[in-house]
mmCIF file of C-alpha atoms in Angstrom:
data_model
loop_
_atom_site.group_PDB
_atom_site.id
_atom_site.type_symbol
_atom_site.label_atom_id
_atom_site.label_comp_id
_atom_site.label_asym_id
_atom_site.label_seq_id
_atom_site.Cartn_x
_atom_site.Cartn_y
_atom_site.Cartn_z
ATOM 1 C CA UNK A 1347 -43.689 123.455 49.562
ATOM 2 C CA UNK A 1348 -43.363 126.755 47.401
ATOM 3 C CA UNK A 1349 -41.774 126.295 44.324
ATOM 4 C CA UNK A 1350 -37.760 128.513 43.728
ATOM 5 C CA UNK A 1351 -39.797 131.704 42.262
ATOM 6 C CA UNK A 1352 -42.054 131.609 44.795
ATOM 7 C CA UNK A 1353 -39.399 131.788 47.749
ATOM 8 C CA UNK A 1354 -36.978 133.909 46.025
ATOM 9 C CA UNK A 1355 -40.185 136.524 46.014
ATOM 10 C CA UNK A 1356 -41.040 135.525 49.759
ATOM 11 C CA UNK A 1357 -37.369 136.293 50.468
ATOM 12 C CA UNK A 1358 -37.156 139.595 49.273
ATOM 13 C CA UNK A 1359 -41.407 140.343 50.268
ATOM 14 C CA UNK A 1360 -41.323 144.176 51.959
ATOM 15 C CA UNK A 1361 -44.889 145.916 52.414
ATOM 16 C CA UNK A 1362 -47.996 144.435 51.962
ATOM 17 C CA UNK A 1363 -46.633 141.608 50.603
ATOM 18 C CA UNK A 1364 -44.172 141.338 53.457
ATOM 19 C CA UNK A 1365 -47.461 141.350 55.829
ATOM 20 C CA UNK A 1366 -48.933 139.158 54.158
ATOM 21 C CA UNK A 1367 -46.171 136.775 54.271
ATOM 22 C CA UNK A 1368 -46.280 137.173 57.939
ATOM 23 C CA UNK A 1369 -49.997 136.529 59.000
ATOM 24 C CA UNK A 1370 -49.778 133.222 57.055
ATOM 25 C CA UNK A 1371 -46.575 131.986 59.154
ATOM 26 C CA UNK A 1372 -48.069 132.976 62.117
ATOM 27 C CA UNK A 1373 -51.684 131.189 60.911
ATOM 28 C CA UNK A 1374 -49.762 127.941 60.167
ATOM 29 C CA UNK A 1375 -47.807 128.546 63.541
ATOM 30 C CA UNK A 1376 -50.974 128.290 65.490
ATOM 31 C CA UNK A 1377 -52.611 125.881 63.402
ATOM 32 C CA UNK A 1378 -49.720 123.610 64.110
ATOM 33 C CA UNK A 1379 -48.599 124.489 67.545
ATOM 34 C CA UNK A 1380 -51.693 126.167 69.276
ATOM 35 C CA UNK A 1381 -51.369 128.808 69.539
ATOM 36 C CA UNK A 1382 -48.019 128.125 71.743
ATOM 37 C CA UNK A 1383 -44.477 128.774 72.240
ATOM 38 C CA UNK A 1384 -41.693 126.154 73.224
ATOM 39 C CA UNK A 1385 -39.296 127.212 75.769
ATOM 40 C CA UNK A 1386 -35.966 126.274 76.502
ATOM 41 C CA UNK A 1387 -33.304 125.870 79.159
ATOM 42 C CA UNK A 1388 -30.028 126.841 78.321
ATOM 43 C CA UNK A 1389 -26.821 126.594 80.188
ATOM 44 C CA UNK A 1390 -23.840 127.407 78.139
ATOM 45 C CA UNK A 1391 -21.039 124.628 79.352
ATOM 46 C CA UNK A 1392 -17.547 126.208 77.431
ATOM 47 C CA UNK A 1393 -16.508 128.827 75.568
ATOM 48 C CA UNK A 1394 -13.343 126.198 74.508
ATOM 49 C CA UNK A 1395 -13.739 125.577 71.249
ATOM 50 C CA UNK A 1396 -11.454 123.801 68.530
ATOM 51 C CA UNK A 1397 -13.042 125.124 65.201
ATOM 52 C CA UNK A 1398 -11.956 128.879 63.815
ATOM 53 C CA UNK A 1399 -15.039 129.855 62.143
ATOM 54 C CA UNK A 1400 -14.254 133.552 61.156
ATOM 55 C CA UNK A 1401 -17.286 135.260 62.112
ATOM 56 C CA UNK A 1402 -17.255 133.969 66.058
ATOM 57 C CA UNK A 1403 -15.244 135.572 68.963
ATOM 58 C CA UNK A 1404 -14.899 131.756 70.512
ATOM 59 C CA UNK A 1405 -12.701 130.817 67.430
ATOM 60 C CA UNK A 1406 -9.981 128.434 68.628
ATOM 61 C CA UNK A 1407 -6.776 131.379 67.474
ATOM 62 C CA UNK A 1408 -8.603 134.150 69.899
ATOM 63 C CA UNK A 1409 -6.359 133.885 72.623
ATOM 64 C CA UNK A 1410 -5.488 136.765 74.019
ATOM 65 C CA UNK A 1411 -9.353 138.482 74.403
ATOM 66 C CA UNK A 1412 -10.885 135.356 75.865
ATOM 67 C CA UNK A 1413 -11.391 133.650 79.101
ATOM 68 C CA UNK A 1414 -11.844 130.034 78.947
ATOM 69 C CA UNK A 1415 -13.817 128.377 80.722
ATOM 70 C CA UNK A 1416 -15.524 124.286 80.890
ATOM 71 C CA UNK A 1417 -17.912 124.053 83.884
ATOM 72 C CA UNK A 1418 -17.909 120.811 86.011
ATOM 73 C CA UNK A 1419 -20.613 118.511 85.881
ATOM 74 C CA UNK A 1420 -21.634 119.903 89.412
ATOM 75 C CA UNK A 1421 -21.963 123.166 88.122
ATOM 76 C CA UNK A 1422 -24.117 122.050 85.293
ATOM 77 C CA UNK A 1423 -26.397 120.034 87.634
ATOM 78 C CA UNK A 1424 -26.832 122.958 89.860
ATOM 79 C CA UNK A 1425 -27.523 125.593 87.193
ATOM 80 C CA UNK A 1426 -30.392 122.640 86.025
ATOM 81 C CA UNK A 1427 -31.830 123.031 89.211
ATOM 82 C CA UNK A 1428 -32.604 126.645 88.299
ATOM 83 C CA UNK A 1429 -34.354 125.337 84.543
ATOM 84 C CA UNK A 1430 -36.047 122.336 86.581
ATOM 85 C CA UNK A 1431 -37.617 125.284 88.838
ATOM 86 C CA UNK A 1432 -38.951 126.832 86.229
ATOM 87 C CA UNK A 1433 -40.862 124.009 85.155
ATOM 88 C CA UNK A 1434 -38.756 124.201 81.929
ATOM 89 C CA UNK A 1435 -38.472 120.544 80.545
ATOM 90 C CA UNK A 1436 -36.187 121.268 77.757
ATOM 91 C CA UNK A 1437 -32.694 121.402 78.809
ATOM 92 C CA UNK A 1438 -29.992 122.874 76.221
ATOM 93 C CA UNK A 1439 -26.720 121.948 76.826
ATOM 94 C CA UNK A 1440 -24.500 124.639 74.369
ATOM 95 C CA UNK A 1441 -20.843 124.925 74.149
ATOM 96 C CA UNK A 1442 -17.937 125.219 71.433
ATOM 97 C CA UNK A 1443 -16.737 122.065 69.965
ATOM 98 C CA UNK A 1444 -14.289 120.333 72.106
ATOM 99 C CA UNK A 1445 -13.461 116.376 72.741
ATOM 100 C CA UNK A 1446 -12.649 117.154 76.029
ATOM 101 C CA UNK A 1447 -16.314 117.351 77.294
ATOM 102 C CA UNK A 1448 -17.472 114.219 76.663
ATOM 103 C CA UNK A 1449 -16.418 112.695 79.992
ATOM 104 C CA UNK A 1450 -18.465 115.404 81.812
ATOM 105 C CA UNK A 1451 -21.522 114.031 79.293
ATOM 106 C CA UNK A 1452 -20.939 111.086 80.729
ATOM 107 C CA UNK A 1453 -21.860 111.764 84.103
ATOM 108 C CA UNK A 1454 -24.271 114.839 83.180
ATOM 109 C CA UNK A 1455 -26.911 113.624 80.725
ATOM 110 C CA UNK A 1456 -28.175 110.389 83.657
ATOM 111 C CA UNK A 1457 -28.035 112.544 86.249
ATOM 112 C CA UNK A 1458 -30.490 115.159 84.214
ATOM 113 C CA UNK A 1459 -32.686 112.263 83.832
ATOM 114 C CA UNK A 1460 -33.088 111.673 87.226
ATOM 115 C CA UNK A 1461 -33.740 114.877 88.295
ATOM 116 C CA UNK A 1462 -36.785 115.344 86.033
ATOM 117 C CA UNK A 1463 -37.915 111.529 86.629
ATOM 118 C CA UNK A 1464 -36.975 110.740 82.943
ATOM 119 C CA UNK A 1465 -40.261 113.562 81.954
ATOM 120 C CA UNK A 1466 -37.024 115.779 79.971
ATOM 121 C CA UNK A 1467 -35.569 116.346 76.667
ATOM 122 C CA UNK A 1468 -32.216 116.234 76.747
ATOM 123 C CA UNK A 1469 -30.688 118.518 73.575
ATOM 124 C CA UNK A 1470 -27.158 119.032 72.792
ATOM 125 C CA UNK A 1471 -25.848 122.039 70.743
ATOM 126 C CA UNK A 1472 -21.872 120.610 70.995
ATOM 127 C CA UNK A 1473 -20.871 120.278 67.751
ATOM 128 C CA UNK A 1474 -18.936 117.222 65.514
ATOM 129 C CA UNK A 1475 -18.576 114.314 67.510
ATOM 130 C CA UNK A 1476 -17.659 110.364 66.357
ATOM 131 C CA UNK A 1477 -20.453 108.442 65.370
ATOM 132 C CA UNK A 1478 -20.228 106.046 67.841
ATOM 133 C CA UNK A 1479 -19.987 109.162 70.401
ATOM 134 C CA UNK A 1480 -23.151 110.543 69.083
ATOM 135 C CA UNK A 1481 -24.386 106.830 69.832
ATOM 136 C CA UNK A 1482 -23.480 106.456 72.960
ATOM 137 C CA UNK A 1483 -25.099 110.038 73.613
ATOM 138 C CA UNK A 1484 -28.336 108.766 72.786
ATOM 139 C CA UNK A 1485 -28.393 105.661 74.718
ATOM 140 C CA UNK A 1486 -27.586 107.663 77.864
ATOM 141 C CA UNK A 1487 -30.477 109.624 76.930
ATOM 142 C CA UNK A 1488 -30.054 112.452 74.867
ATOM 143 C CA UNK A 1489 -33.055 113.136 72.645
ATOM 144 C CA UNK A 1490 -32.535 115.609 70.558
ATOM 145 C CA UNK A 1491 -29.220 117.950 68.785
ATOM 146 C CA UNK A 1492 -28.062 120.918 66.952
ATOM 147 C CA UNK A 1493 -25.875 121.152 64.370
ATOM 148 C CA UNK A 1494 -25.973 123.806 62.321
ATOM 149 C CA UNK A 1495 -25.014 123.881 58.671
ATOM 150 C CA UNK A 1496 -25.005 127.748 58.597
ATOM 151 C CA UNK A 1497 -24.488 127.879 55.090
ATOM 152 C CA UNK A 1498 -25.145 125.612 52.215
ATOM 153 C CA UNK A 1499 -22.775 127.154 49.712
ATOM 154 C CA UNK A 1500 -19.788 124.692 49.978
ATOM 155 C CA UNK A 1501 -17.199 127.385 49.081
ATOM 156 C CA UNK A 1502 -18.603 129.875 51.501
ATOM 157 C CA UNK A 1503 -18.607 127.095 54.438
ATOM 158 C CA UNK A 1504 -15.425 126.595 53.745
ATOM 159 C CA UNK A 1505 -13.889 130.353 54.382
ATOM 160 C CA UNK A 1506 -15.876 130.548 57.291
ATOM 161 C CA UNK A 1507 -15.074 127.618 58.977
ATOM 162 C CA UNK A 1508 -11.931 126.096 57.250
ATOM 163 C CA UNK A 1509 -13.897 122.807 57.193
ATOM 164 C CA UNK A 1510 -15.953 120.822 54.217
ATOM 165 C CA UNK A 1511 -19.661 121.283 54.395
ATOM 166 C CA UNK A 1512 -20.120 117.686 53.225
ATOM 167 C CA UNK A 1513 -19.281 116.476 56.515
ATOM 168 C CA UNK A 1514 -20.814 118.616 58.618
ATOM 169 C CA UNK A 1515 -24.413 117.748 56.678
ATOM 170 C CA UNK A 1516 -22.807 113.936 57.245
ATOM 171 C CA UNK A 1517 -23.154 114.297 60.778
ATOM 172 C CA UNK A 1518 -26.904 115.506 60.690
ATOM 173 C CA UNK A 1519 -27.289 112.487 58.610
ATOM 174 C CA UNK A 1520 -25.757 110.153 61.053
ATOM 175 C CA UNK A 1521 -27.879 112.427 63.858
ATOM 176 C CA UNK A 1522 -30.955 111.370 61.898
ATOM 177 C CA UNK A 1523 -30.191 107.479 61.508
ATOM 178 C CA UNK A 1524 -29.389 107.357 65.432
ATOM 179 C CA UNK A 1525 -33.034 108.678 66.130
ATOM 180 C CA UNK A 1526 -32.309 112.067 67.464
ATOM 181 C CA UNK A 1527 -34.436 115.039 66.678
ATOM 182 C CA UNK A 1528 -32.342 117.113 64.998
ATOM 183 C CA UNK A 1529 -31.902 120.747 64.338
ATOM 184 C CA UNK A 1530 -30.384 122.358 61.949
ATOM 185 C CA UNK A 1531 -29.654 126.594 61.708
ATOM 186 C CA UNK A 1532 -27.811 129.081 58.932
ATOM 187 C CA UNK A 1533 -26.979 132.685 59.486
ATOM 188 C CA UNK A 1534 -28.598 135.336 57.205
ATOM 189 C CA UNK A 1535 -26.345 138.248 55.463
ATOM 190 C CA UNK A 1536 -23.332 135.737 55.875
ATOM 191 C CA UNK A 1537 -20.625 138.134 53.943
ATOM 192 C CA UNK A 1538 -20.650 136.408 50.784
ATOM 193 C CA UNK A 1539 -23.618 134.837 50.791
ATOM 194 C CA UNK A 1540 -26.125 135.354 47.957
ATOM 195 C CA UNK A 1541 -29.904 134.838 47.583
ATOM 196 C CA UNK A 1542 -29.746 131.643 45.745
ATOM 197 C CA UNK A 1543 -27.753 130.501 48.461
ATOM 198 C CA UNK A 1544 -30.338 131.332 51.121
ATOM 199 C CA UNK A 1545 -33.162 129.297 48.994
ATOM 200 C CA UNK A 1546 -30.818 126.378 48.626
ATOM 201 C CA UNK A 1547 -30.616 126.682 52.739
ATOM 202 C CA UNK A 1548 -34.399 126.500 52.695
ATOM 203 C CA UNK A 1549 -34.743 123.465 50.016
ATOM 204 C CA UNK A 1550 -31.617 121.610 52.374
ATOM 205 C CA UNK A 1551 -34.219 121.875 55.643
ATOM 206 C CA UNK A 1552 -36.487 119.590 53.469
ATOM 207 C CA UNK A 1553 -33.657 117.205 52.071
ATOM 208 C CA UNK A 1554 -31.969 116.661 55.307
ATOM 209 C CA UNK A 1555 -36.031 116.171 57.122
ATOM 210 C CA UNK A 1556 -34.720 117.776 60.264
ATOM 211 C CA UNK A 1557 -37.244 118.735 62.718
ATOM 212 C CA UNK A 1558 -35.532 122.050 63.435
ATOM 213 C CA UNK A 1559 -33.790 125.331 62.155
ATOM 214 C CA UNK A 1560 -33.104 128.378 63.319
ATOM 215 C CA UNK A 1561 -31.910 131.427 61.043
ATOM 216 C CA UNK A 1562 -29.774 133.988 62.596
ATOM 217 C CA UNK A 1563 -28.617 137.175 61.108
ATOM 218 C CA UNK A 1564 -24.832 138.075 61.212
ATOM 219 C CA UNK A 1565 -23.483 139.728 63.997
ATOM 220 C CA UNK A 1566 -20.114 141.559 63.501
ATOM 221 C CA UNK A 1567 -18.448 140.308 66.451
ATOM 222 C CA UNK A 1568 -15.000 141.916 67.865
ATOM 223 C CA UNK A 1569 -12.191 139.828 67.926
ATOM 224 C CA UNK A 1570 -13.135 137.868 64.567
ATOM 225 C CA UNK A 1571 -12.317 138.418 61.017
ATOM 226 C CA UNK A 1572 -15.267 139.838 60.060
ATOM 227 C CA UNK A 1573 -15.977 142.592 62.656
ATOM 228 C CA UNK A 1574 -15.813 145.666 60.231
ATOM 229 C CA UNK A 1575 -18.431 143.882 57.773
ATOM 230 C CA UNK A 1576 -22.032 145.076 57.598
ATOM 231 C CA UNK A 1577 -24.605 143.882 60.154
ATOM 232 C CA UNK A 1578 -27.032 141.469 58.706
ATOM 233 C CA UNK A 1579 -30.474 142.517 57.693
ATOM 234 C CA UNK A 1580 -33.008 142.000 60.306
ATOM 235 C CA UNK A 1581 -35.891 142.098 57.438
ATOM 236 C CA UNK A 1582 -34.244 139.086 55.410
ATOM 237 C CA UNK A 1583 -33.365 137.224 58.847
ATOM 238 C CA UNK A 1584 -37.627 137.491 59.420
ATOM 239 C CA UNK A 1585 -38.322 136.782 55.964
ATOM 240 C CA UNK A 1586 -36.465 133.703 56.193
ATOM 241 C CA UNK A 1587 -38.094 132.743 59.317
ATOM 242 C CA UNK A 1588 -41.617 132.908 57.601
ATOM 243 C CA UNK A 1589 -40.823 131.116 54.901
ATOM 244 C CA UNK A 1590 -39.267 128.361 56.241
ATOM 245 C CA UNK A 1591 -42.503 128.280 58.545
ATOM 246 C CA UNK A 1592 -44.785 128.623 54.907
ATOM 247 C CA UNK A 1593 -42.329 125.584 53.474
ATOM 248 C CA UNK A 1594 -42.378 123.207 56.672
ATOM 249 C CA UNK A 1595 -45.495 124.407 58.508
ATOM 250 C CA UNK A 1596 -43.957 121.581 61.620
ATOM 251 C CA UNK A 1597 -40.930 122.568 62.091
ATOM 252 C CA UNK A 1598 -39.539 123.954 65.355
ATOM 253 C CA UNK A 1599 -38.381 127.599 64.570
ATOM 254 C CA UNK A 1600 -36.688 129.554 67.401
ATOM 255 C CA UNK A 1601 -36.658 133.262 67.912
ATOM 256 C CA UNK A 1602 -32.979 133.564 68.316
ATOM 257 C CA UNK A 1603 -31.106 135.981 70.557
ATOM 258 C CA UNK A 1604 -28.990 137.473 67.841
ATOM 259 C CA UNK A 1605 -33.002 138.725 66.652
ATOM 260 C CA UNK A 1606 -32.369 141.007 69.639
ATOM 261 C CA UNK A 1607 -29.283 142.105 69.382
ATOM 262 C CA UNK A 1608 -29.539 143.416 65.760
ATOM 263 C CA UNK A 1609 -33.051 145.139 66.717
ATOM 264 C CA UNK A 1610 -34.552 145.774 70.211
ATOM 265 C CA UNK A 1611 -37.771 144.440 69.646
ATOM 266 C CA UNK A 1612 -36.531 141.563 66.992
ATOM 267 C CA UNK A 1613 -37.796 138.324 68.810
ATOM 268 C CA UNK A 1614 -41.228 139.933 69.122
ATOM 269 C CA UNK A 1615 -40.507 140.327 65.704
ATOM 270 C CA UNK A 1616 -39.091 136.685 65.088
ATOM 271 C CA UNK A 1617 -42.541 135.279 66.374
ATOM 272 C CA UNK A 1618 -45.015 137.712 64.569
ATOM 273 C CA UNK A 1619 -42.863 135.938 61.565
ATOM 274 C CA UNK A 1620 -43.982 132.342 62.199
ATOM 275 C CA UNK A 1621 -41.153 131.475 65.185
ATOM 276 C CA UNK A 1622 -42.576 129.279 67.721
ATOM 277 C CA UNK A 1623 -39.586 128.597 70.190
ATOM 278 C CA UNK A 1624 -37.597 130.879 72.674
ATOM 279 C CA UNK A 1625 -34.849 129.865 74.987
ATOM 280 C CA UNK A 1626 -33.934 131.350 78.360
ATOM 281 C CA UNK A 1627 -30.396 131.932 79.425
ATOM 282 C CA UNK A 1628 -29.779 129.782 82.755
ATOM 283 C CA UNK A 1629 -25.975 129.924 82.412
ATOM 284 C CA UNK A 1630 -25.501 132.008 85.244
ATOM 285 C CA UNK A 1631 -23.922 136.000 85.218
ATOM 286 C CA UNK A 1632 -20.164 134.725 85.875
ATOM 287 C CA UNK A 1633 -20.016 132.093 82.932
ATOM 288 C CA UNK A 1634 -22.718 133.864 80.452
ATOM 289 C CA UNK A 1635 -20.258 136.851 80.232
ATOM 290 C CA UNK A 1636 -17.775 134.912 79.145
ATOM 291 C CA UNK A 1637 -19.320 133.008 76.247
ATOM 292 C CA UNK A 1638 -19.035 135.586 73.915
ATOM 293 C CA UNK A 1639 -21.101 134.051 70.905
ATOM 294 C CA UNK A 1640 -21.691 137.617 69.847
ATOM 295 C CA UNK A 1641 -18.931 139.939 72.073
ATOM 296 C CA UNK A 1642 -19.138 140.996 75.281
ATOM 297 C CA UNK A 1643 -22.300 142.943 73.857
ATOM 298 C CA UNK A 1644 -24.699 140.416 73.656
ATOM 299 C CA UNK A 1645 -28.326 140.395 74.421
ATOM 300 C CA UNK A 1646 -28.755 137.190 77.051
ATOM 301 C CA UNK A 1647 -31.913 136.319 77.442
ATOM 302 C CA UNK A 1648 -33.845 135.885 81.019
ATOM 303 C CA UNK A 1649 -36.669 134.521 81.985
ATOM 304 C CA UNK A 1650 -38.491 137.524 82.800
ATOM 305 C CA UNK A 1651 -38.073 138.948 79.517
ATOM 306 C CA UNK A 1652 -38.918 135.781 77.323
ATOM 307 C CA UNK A 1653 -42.776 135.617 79.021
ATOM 308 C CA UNK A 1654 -43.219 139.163 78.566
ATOM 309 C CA UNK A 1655 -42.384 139.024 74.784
ATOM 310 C CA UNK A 1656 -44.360 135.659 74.553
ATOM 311 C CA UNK A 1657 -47.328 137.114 76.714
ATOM 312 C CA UNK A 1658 -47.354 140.173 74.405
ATOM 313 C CA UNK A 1659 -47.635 138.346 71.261
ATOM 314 C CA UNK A 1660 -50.889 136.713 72.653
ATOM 315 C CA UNK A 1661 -48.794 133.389 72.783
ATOM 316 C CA UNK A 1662 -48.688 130.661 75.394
ATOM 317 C CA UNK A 1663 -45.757 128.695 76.728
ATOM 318 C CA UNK A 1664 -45.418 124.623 76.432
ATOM 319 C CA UNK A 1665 -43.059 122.072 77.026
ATOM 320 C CA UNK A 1666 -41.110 119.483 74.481
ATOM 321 C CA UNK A 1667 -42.566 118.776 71.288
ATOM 322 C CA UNK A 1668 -40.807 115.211 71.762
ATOM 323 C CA UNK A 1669 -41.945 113.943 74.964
ATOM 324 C CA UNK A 1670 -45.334 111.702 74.872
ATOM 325 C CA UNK A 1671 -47.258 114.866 76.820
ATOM 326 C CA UNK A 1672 -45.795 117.475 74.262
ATOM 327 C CA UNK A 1673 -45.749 115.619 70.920
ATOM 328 C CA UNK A 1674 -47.928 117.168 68.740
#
């Protein structure tokens, strides 16, 4: 583990020092991993959310620009079919927070399990849920969850998402305790957001012992309070990357979309920084234009284009780092 100075100088590393930074992510990547790249499934299950975080277009008070949608837990199953195909065997169920889903969860996590003869990881990216909820989510087979803390600045968290930070870190506690592999994630450039604040995100991935964390960098979405602010910076968003990967040289790092949509190019970029995850969009064209995590201008991410950008790196693709053939 670096020491404060010695991330504070990783986080602001440019130049030589920024390459440098760089080859010893990557070397710890491939020390670690071999050389290879996780990939996931994703199918994006609702845009209904009940939270009114101010820098996403899914906010619960965006009515009028939005249209809502839940899928059924047939159209789930068959858009798994297309991630099964693949020969994918992580499966990413995403949505905005809402109670309402956990009926279709229900009936949608065991029938995943079949379908891949139990050989899967399950992983939810739903949001706050009871703790007996989360329970029973697990014992109908869900291995793994995301629940980003996206800042760790208490005040900040709060003007963002009208909520207290202390319970959403509660719930990757809980997570934790339950024995799911858990992921955490914080956006970069957050408007407000100071250095210090970014290191204390770094030291919380080591408190909390999460197995996961992506870093994003803000994405002035239309719709949202925060649209007119800056775009974040793509060279802190990397930097963070690497160091986390320099910090916790285990830890399951994606290359996230938003990468690409601040710079074509940036999840080639997020992987010659240490990443060592990518997810494929298998949400389907009617459904993935409608969850507008980043406008109506986001970059989703196929297939096709996560191989190439793995192939080019010199990277292979592998399965779960949580099933008994993919632990490491």
């Amino acid at each position: 583990m670096l020491t404060r100075s010695e991330v504070r100088h990783a986080l602001r590393s440019v130049g030589a020092d920024q390459e440098a930074l760089f080859a010893e992510a990557s070397r710890l990547r491939d020390e670690n991993f071999d050389r290879a790249v996780l990939l996931r499934g994703v199918i994006e299950i609702t845009n209904v959310c009940r939270v009114n975080c101010d820098y996403c277009p899914m906010r619960r008070d965006n009515l009028g620009h939005l249209d809502r949608f839940v899928m059924s837990p047939q159209q789930i199953l068959e858009r798994a079919e297309h991630i099964r195909g693949a020969g994918i065997d992580i499966v990413l169920l995403q949505g905005g927070e809402t109670p309402s889903l956990f009926p279709t969860l229900r009936e949608v996590i065991p029938a995943l399990r079949r379908m891949w003869d139990g050989q899967v990881e399950i992983l939810l990216n739903l949001g706050n849920f009871s703790r007996r909820q989360y329970e029973e989510l697990r014992e109908l087979g869900a291995n793994s969850y995301i629940i980003k803390h996206e800042t760790s600045d208490p005040v900040l968290f709060e003007q963002m998402r009208h909520e207290k930070l202390d319970a959403r870190l509660e719930r990757i506690r809980t997570l934790l305790d339950l024995g799911f592999k858990v992921g955490t994630g914080l956006i970069s450039s957050l408007p407000g957001q100071s250095l210090e604040s970014v290191i204390d995100d770094i030291e919380l991935v080591g408190e909390l012992g999460v197995q996961m964390c992506s870093v994003s960098p803000f994405v002035p979405a239309p719709d949202t309070p925060l649209m007119l602010s800056p775009a974040g910076d793509l060279q802190l968003a990397l930097n963070v990357i690497a160091t986390l990967r320099v910090c916790y040289p285990g830890l399951l790092i994606p290359s996230v979309s938003a990468l690409e949509k601040t710079s074509s190019g940036g999840q080639s970029l997020g992987l010659a920084a240490g990443a060592n995850v990518m997810t494929s969009n298998f949400t389907g064209d009617a459904n993935a234009e409608r969850y507008l995590i980043y406008g109506k201008e986001r970059f989703v991410v196929g297939l096709d284009h996560v191989r190439a950008v793995i192939d080019s790196m010199g990277l292979a693709v592998r399965g779960s780092a949580f099933l008994p053939e993919g632990a490491e």
